[in-house]
Short mmCIF file of C-alpha atoms in Angstrom, two decimals:
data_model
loop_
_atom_site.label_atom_id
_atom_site.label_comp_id
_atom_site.label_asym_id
_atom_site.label_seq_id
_atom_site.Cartn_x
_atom_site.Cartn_y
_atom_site.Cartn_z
CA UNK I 219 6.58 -8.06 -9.22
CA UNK I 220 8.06 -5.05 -8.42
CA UNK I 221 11.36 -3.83 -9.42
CA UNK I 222 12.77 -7.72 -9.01
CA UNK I 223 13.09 -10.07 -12.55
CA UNK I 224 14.14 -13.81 -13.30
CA UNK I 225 17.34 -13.35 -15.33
CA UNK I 226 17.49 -16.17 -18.50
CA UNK I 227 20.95 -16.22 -19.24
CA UNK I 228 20.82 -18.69 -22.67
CA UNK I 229 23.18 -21.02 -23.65
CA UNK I 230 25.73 -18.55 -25.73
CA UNK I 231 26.41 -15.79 -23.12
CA UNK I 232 27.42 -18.04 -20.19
CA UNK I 233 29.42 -20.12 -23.10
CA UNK I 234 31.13 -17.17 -24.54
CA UNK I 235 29.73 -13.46 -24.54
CA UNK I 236 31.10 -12.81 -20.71
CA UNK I 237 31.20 -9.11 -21.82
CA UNK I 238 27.46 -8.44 -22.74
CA UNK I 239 26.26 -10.45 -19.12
CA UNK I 240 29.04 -8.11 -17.36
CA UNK I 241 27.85 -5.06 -18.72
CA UNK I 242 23.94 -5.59 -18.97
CA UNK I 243 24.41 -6.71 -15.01
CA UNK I 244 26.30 -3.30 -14.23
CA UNK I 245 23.65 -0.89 -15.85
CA UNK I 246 20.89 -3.05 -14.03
CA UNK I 247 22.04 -2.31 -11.07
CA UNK I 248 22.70 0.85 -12.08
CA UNK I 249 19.07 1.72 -12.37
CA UNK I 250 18.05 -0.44 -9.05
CA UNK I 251 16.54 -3.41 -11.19
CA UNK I 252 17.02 -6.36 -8.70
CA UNK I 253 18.03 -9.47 -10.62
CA UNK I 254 16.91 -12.97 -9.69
CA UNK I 255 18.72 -16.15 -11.41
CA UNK I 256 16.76 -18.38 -12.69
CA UNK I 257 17.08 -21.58 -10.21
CA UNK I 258 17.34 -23.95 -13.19
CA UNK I 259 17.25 -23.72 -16.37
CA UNK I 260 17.81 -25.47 -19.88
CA UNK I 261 18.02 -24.23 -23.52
CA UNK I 262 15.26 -22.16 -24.65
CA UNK I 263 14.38 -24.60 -27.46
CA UNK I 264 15.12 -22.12 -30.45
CA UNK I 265 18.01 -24.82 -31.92
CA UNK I 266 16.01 -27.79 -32.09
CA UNK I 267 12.93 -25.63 -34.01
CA UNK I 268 14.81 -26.82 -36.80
CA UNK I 269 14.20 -30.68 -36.92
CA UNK I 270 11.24 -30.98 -34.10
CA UNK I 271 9.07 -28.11 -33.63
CA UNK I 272 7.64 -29.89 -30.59
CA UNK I 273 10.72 -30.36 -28.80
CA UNK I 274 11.61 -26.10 -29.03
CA UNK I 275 7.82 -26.00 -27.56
CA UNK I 276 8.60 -28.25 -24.86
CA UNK I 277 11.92 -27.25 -24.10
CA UNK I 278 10.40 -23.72 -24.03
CA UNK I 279 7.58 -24.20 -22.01
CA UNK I 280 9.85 -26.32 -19.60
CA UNK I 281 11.70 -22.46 -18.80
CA UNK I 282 8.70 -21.01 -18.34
CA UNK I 283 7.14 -22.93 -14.99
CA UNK I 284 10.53 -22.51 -13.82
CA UNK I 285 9.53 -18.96 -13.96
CA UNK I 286 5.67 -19.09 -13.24
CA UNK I 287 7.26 -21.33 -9.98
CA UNK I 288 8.92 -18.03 -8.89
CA UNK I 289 6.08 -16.26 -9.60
CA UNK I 290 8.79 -13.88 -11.72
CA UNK I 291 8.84 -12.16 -15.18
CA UNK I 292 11.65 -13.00 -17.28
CA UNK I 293 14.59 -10.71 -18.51
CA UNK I 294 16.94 -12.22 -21.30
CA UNK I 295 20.05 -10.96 -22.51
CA UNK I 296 19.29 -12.69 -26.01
CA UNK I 297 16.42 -11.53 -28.56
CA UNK I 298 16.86 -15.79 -29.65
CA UNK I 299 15.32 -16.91 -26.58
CA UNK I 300 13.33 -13.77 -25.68
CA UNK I 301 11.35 -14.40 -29.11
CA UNK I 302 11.48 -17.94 -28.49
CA UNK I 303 9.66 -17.73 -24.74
CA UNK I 304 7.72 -15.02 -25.83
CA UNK I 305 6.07 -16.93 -28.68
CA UNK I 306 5.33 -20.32 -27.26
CA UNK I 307 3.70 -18.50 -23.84
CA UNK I 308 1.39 -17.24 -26.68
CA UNK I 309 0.78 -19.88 -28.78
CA UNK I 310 0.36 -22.63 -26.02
CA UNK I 311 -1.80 -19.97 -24.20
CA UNK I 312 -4.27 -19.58 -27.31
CA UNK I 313 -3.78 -22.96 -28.27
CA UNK I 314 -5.93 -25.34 -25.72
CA UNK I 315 -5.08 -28.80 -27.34
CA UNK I 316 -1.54 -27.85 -28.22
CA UNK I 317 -1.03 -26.91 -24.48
CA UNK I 318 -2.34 -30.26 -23.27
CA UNK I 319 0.31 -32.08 -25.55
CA UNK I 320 2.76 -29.91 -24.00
CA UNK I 321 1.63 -30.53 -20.57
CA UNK I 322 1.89 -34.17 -21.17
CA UNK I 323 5.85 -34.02 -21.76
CA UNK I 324 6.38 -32.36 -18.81
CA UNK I 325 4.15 -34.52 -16.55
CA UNK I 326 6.49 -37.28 -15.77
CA UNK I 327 8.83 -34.34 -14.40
CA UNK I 328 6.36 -32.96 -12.12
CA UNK I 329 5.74 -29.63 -14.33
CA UNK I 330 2.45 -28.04 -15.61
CA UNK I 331 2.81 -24.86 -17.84
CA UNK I 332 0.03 -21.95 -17.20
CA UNK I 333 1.27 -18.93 -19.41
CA UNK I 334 1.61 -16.66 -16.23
CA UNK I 335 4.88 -14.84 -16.70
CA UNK I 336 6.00 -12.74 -19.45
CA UNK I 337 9.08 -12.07 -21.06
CA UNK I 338 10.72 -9.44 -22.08
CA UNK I 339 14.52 -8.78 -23.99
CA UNK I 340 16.51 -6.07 -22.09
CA UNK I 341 16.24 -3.55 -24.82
CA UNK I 342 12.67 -4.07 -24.62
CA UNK I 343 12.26 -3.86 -21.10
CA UNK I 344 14.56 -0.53 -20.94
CA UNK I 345 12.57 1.22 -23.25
CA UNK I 346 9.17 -0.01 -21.56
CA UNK I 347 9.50 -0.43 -17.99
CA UNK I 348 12.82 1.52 -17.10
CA UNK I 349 12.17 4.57 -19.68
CA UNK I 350 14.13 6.83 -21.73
CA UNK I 351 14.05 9.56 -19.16
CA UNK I 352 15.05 7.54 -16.61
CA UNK I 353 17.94 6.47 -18.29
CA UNK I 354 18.94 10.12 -19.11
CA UNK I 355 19.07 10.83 -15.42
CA UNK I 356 21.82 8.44 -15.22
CA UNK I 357 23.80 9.68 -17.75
CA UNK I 358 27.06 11.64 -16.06
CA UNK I 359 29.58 11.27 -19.00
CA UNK I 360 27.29 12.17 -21.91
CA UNK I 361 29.31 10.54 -25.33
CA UNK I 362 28.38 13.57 -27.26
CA UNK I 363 31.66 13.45 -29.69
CA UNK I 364 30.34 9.49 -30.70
CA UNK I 365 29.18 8.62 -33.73
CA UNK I 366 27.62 5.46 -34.01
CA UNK I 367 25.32 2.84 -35.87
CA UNK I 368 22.91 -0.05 -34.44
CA UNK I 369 21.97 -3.60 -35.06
CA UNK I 370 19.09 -4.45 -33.35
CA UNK I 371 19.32 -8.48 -35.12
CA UNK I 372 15.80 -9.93 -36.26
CA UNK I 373 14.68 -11.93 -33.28
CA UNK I 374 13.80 -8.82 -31.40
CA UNK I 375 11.42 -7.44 -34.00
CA UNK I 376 10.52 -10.22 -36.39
CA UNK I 377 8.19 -12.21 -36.78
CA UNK I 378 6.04 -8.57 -35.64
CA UNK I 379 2.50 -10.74 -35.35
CA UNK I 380 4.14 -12.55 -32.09
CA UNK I 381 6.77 -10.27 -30.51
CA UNK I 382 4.81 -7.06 -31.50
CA UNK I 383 7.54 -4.57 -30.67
CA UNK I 384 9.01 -1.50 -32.28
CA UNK I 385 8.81 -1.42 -36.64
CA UNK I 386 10.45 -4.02 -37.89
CA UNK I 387 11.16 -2.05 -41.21
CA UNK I 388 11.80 1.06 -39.52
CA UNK I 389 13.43 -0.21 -35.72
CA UNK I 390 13.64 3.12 -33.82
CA UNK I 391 14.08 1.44 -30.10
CA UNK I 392 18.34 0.75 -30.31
CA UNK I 393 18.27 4.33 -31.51
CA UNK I 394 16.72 6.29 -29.22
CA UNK I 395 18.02 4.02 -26.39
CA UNK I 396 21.63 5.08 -27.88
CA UNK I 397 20.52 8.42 -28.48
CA UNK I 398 19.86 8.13 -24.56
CA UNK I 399 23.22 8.29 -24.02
CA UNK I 400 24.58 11.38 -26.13
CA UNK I 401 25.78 9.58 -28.70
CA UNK I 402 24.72 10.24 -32.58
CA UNK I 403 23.23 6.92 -34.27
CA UNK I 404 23.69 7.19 -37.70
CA UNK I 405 21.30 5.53 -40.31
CA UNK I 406 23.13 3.03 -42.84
CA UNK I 407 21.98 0.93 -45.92
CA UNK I 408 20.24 -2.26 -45.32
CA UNK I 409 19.95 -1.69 -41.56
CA UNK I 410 17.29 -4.12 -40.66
CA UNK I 411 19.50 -7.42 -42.27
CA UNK I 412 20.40 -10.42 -40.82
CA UNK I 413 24.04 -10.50 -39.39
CA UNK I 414 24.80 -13.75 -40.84
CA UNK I 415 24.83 -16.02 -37.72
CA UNK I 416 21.97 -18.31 -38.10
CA UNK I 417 24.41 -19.86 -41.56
CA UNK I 418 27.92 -20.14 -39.22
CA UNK I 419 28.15 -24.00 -39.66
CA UNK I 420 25.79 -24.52 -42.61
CA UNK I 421 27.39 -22.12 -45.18
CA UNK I 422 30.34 -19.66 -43.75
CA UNK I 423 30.84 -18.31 -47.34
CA UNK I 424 27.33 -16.94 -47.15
CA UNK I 425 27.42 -15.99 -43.49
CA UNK I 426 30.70 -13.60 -44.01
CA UNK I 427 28.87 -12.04 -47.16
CA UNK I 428 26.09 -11.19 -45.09
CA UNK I 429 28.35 -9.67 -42.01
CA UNK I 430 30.56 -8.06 -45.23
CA UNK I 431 27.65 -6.54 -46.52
CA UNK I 432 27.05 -4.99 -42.86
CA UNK I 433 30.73 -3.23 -42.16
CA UNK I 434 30.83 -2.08 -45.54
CA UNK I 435 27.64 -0.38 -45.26
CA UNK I 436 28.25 0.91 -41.10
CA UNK I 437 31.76 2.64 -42.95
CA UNK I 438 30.10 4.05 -45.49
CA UNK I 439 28.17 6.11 -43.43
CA UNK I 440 31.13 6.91 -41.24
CA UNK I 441 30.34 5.49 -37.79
CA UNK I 442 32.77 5.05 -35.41
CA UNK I 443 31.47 1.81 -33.71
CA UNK I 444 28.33 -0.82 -34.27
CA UNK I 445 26.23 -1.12 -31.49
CA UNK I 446 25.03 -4.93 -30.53
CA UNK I 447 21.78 -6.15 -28.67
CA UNK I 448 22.39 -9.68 -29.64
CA UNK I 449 24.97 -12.33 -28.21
CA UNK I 450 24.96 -14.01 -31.86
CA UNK I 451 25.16 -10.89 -33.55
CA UNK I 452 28.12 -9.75 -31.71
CA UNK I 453 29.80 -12.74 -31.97
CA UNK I 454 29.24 -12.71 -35.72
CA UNK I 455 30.60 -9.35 -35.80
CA UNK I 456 33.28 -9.04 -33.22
CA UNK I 457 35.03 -12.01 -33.34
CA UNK I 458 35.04 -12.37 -37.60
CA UNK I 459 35.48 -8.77 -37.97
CA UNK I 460 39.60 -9.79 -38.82
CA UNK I 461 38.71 -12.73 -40.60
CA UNK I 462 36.29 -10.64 -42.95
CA UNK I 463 38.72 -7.71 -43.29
CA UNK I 464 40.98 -10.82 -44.54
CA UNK I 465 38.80 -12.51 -46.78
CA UNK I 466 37.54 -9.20 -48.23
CA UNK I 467 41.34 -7.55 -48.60
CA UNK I 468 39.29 -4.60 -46.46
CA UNK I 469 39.86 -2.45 -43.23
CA UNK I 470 37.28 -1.66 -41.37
CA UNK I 471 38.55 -0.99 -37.67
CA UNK I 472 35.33 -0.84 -36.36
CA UNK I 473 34.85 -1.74 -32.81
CA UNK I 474 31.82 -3.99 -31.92
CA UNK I 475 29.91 -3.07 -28.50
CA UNK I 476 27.14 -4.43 -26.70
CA UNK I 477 24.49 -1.69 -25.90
CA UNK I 478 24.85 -1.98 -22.15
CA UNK I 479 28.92 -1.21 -22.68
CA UNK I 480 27.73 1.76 -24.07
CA UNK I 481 25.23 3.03 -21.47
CA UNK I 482 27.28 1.82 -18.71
CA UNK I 483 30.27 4.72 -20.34
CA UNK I 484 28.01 7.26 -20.30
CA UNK I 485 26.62 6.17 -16.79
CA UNK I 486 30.97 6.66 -15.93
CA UNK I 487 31.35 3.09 -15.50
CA UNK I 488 34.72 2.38 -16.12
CA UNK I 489 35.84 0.08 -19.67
CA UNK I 490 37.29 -2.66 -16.69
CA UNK I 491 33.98 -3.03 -15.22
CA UNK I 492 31.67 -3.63 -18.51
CA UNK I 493 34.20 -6.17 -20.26
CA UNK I 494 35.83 -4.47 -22.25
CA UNK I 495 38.67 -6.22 -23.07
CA UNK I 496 37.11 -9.30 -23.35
CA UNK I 497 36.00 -7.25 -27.02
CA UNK I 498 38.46 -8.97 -29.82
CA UNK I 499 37.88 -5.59 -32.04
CA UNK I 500 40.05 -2.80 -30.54
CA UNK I 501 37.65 -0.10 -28.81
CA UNK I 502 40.32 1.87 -27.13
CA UNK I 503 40.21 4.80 -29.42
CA UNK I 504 36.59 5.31 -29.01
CA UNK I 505 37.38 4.66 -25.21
CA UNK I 506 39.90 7.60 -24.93
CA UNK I 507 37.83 9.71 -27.08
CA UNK I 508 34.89 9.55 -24.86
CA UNK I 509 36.85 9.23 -21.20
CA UNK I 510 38.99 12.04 -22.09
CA UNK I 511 35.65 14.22 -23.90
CA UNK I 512 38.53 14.57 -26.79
CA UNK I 513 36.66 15.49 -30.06
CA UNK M 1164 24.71 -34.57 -47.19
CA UNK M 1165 23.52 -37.16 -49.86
CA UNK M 1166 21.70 -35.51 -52.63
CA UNK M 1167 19.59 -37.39 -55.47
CA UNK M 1168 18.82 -34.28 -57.27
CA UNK M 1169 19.48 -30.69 -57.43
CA UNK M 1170 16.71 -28.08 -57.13
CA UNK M 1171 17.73 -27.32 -60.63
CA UNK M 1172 17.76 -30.58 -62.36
CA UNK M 1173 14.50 -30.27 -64.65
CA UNK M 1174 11.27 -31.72 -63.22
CA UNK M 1175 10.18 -35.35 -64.26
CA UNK M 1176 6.15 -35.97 -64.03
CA UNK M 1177 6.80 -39.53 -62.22
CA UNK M 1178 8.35 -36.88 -59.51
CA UNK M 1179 5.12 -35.21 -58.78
CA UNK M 1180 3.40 -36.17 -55.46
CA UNK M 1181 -0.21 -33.86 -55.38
CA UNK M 1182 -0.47 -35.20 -51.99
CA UNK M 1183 2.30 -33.29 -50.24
CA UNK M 1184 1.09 -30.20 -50.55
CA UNK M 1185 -2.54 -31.38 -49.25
CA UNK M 1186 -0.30 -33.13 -46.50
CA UNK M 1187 1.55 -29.77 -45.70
CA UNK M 1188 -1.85 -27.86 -45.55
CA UNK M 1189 -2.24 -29.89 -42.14
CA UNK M 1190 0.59 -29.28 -40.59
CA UNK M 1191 1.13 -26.62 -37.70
CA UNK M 1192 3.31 -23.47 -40.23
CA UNK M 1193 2.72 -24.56 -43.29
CA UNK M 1194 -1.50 -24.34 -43.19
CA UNK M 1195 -1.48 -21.23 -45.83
CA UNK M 1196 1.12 -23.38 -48.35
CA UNK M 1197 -1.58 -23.16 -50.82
CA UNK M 1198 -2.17 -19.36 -50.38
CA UNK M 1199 1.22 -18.89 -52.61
CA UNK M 1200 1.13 -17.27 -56.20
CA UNK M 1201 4.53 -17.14 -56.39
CA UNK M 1202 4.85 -13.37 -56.45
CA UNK M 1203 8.51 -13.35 -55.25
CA UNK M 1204 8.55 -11.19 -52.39
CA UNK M 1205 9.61 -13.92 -50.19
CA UNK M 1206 13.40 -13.78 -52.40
CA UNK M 1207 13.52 -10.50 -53.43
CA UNK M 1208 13.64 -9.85 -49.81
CA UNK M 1209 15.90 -12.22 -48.45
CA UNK M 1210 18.76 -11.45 -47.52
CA UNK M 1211 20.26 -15.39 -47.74
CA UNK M 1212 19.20 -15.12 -51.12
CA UNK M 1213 20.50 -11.98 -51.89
CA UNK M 1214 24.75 -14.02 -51.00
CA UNK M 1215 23.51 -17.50 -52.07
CA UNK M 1216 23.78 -18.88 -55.14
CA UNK M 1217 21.14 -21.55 -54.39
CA UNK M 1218 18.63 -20.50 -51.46
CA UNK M 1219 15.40 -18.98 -53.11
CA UNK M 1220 12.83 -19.77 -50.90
CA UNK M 1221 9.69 -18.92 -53.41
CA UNK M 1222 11.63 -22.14 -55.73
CA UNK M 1223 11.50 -24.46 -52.58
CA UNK M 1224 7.65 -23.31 -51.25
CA UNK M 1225 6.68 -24.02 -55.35
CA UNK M 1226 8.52 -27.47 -55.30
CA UNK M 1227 6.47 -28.27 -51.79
CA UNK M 1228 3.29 -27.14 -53.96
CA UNK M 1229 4.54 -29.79 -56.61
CA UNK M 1230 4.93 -32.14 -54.23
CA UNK M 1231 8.39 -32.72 -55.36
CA UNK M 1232 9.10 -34.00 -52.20
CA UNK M 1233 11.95 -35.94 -51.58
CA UNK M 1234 14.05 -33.59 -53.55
CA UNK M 1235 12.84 -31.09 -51.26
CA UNK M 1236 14.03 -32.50 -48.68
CA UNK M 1237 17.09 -33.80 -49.36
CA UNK M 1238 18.50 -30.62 -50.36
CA UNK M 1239 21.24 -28.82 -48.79
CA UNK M 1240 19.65 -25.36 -49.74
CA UNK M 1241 16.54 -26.22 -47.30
CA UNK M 1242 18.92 -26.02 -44.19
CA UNK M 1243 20.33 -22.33 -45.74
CA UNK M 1244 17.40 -19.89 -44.40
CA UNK M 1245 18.41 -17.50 -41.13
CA UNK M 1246 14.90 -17.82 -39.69
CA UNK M 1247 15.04 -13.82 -40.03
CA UNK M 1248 11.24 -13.62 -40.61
CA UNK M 1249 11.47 -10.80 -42.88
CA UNK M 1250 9.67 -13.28 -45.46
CA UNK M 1251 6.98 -14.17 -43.42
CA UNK M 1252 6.68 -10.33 -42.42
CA UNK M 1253 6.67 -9.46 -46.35
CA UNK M 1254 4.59 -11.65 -47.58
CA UNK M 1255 1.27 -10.01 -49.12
CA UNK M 1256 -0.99 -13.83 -48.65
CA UNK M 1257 -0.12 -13.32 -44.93
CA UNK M 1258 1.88 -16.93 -45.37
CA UNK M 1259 4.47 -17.78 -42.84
CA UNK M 1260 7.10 -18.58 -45.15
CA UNK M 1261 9.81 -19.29 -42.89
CA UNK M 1262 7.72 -21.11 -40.76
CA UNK M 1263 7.17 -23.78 -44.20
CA UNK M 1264 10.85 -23.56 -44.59
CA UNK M 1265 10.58 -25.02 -41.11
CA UNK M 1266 8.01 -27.67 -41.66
CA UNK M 1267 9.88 -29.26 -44.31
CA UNK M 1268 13.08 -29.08 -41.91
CA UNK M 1269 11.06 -30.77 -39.65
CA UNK M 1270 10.26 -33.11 -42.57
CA UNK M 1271 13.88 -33.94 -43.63
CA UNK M 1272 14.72 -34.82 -39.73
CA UNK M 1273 12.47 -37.15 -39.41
CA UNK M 1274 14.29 -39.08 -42.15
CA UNK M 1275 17.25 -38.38 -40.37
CA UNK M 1276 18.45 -35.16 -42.71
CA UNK M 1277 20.18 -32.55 -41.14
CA UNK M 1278 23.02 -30.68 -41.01
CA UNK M 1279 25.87 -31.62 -38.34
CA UNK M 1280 26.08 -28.66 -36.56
CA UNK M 1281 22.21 -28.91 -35.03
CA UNK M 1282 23.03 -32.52 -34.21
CA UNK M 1283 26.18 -31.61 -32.00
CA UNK M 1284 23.55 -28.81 -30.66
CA UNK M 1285 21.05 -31.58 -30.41
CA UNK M 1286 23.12 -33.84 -28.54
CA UNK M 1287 24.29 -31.39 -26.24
CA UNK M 1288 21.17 -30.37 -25.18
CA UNK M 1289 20.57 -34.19 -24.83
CA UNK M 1290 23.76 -34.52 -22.26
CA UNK M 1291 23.95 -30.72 -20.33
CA UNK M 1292 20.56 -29.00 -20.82
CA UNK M 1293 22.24 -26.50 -22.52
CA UNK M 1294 22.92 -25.80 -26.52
CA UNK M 1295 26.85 -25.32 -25.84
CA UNK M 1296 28.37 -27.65 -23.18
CA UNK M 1297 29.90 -24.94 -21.22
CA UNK M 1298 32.92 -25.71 -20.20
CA UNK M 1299 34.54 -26.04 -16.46
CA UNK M 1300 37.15 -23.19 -17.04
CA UNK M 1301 33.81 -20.87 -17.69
CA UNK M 1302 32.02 -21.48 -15.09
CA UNK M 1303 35.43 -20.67 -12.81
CA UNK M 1304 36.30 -17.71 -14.60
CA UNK M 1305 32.58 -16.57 -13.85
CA UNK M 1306 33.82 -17.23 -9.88
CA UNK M 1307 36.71 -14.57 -11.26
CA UNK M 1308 34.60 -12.39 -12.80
CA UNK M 1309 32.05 -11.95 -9.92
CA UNK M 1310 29.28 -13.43 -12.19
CA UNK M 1311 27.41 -15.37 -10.14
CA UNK M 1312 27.66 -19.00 -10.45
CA UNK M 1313 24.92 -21.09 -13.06
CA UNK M 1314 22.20 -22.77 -11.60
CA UNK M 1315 22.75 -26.52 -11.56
CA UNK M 1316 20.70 -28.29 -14.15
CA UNK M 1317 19.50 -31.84 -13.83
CA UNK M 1318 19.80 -32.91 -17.43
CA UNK M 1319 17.73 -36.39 -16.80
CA UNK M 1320 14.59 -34.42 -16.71
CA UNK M 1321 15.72 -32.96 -20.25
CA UNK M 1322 16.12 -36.25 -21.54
CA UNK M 1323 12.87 -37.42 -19.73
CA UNK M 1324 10.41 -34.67 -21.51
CA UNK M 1325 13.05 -35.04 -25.22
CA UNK M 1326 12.48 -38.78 -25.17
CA UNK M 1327 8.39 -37.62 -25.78
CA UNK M 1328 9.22 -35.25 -28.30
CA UNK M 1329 11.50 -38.19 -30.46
CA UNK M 1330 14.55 -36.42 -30.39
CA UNK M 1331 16.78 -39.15 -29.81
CA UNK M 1332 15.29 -41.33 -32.90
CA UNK M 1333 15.96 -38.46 -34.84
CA UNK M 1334 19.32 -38.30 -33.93
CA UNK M 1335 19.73 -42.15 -34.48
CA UNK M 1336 18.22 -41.83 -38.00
CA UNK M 1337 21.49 -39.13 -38.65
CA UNK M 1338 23.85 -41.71 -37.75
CA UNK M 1339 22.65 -44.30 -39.34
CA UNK M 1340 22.58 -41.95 -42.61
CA UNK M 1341 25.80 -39.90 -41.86
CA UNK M 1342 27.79 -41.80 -38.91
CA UNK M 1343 31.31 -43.24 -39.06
#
């Protein structure tokens, strides 16, 4: 398995976060990760955990003999369905009777699951498999005069028992990852809380409190972007950031980027290549700031 | 959504079912239910809570203990959690609190209760395989953008391995309560 990955796109980049897939593609490549597409695949099941747990396992478990067919370990560009295949291959695998039930709603499509391929989100697998110090080798354009702050969003660390990756109360990984790249991550109140997504469409009211609560806070301590590993959290950010600053009667100016947008800068990819002006927030006086090495 | 009444009405006896709780205690995520002593980590913590007037998930894991059930379910609050785990990683009995959240969801769709929003995601799943139905002009931009192009999906095999799971009588259980 060398080098070459099954990408799992999800349903929300391919539907609207072109920017993040652009980007996380570039720095890939970048680094000499060879990407494989997944030749089919459906929804990872997260949305339907909601009213039929069994359907999210099925619907799961479905994506993953796709994968143990190419005999491939998954990347995905979203902590949603990275949590979501992560935790069914585990449960089904120590679960002998729950994996037969599975293995019945496949059957009539030809499918058996095995739990032979693991997945892993891209922030995880850059930490783990590419490595900070490879990373740092790529750097050309070190963004030494940025100031930032990350959200990591809860599906990549939470619930710990089943994804079992970096501190959940204290995340570290987005840091040191941005860190990686010159730039200063700054630490902000509530850090580790939700964006607000998972309430879009249930309670908006709510869901703009919770993304309120978050720009406040990044301004406060005087960052100069927010840094994204989540389609949903980006979305949540970036494209209500206007709305908010409405609602609230508040400016905030602060642009929203994917992390790969902000490797791929200090890795002297240019703005066109990593998407972004597909970004609704304004990023181009971070952009000249770094580009130019103005202080 | 129809609601008899709210999480805040005060509690009748005739209300009282002892047997949910036993009945929860069975069920796949909500096993520990009867580990809870209410300390109030669970809301102190989340951060729904924290902008909602209404969501307090320790109020809506006692009222499962109750077995004030059909309120339970038929509230509006129930569908207000993020799934952000930070509950279940708090708690000090080691419950999975969001997972019980989830149970009961699972609960209130099988009566066909749930909000719109999972049943457009629901039935899009149903039709493309996918949670959004991603439109044509997307997938030629992605020719534009020198992405390459999505693998084709054969959505009768979704609907083929769905149909075992009963997602499609849940979703004719909504209409019936909430269709035109």
């Amino acid at each position: 398995m060398e080098n070459k990955y099954l990408i799992f796109l999800g349903c929300a980049v391919p539907y609207r976060v072109a920017s993040y897939e652009i980007s996380s593609r570039k720095i890939l490549q970048k680094l000499g990760i060879k990407l494989i597409e997944m030749p089919e695949f459906n929804c990872c099941g997260l949305p339907l955990d909601m009213i039929s747990h069994e359907s999210m396992l099925t619907l799961s478990a479905r994506n993953l003999v796709i994968a143990e067919q190419a005999g491939l370990n998954i990347i995905t560009l979203c902590p949603g369905c990275a949590g979501t295949l992560k935790k069914v291959n585990k449960v089904l695998k120590e679960n002998r009777t729950l994996k037969d039930k599975i293995n019945n709603n496949l059957k009539e499509t030809g499918l058996n699951f095995k739990a032979s391929v693991e997945t892993k989100h891209i922030t995880q697998f850059l930490i783990e498999d590419v490595g900070v110090k490879k990373i740092e080798e790529t750097i050309i354009n070190p963004l030494s005069s940025l100031k930032v702050a990350e959200h990591i969003g809860c599906h990549l660390l939470r619930p710990k028992h089943f994804i079992d990756f970096d501190d959940p109360e204290d995340p570290k990984v987005l840091k040191t990852l941005i860190e990686a790249t010159g730039a200063e991550c700054l630490d902000y109140m509530n850090e580790t809380e939700c964006c607000g997504a998972p309430s879009v469409g249930v309670n908006d009211k709510v869901a703009l409190k919770l993304a309120h609560d978050k720009f406040k806070n990044v301004k406060i301590a005087g960052a100069q972007a927010l840094i994204t590993s989540c389609p949903f959290c980006h979305v949540m950010f970036d494209t209500n950031e206007l709305r908010i600053e409405r609602v609230f009667s508040e400016k905030y100016g602060i642009p929203v980027l994917h992390y790969p947008q902000l490797l791929g800068l200090a890795m002297g990819i240019t703005p066109e290549e990593l998407g972004f002006k597909d970004l609704r927030v304004d990023a181009s006086k971070i952009l000249t700031q770094v580009i130019q090495g103005v202080k | 959504m129809t609601q008899t009444l709210s999480l805040n009405d005060p509690i009748k006896a005739s209300e009282i079912n002892p047997k949910f709780r036993l009945e929860l205690s069975k069920i796949d995520g909500s096993e520990k239910i009867l580990q809870c002593f209410q300390c109030g980590t669970c809301t102190s913590d989340c951060p729904i809570a924290k902008f909602s007037e209404s969501y307090r998930p320790r109020q809506l894991i006692r009222m499962a203990q109750l077995g004030l059930k059909e309120r339970v379910l038929k509230s509006e609050t129930l569908w207000l959690c993020a799934s952000c785990f930070t509950c279940t990683d708090r708690c000090p009995q080691d419950i999975e609190v969001a997972s019980i959240i989830r149970v009961l969801r699972n609960l209130a769709a099988e009566k066909g209760i749930f909000p719109t929003v999972i049943r457009e995601q629901a039935n899009s799943i149903l039709e493309s395989g996918y949670a959004y139905k991603i439109p044509l002009l997307r997938e030629k931009k992605r020719v534009q953008l020198d992405l390459p192009t999505l693998p084709k999906n054969d959505p009768e095999k979704i609907r083929i391995i769905l149909k075992k799971t009963g997602i499609q009588n849940l979703l004719e259980k909504w209409e019936n309560n909430f269709g035109e």
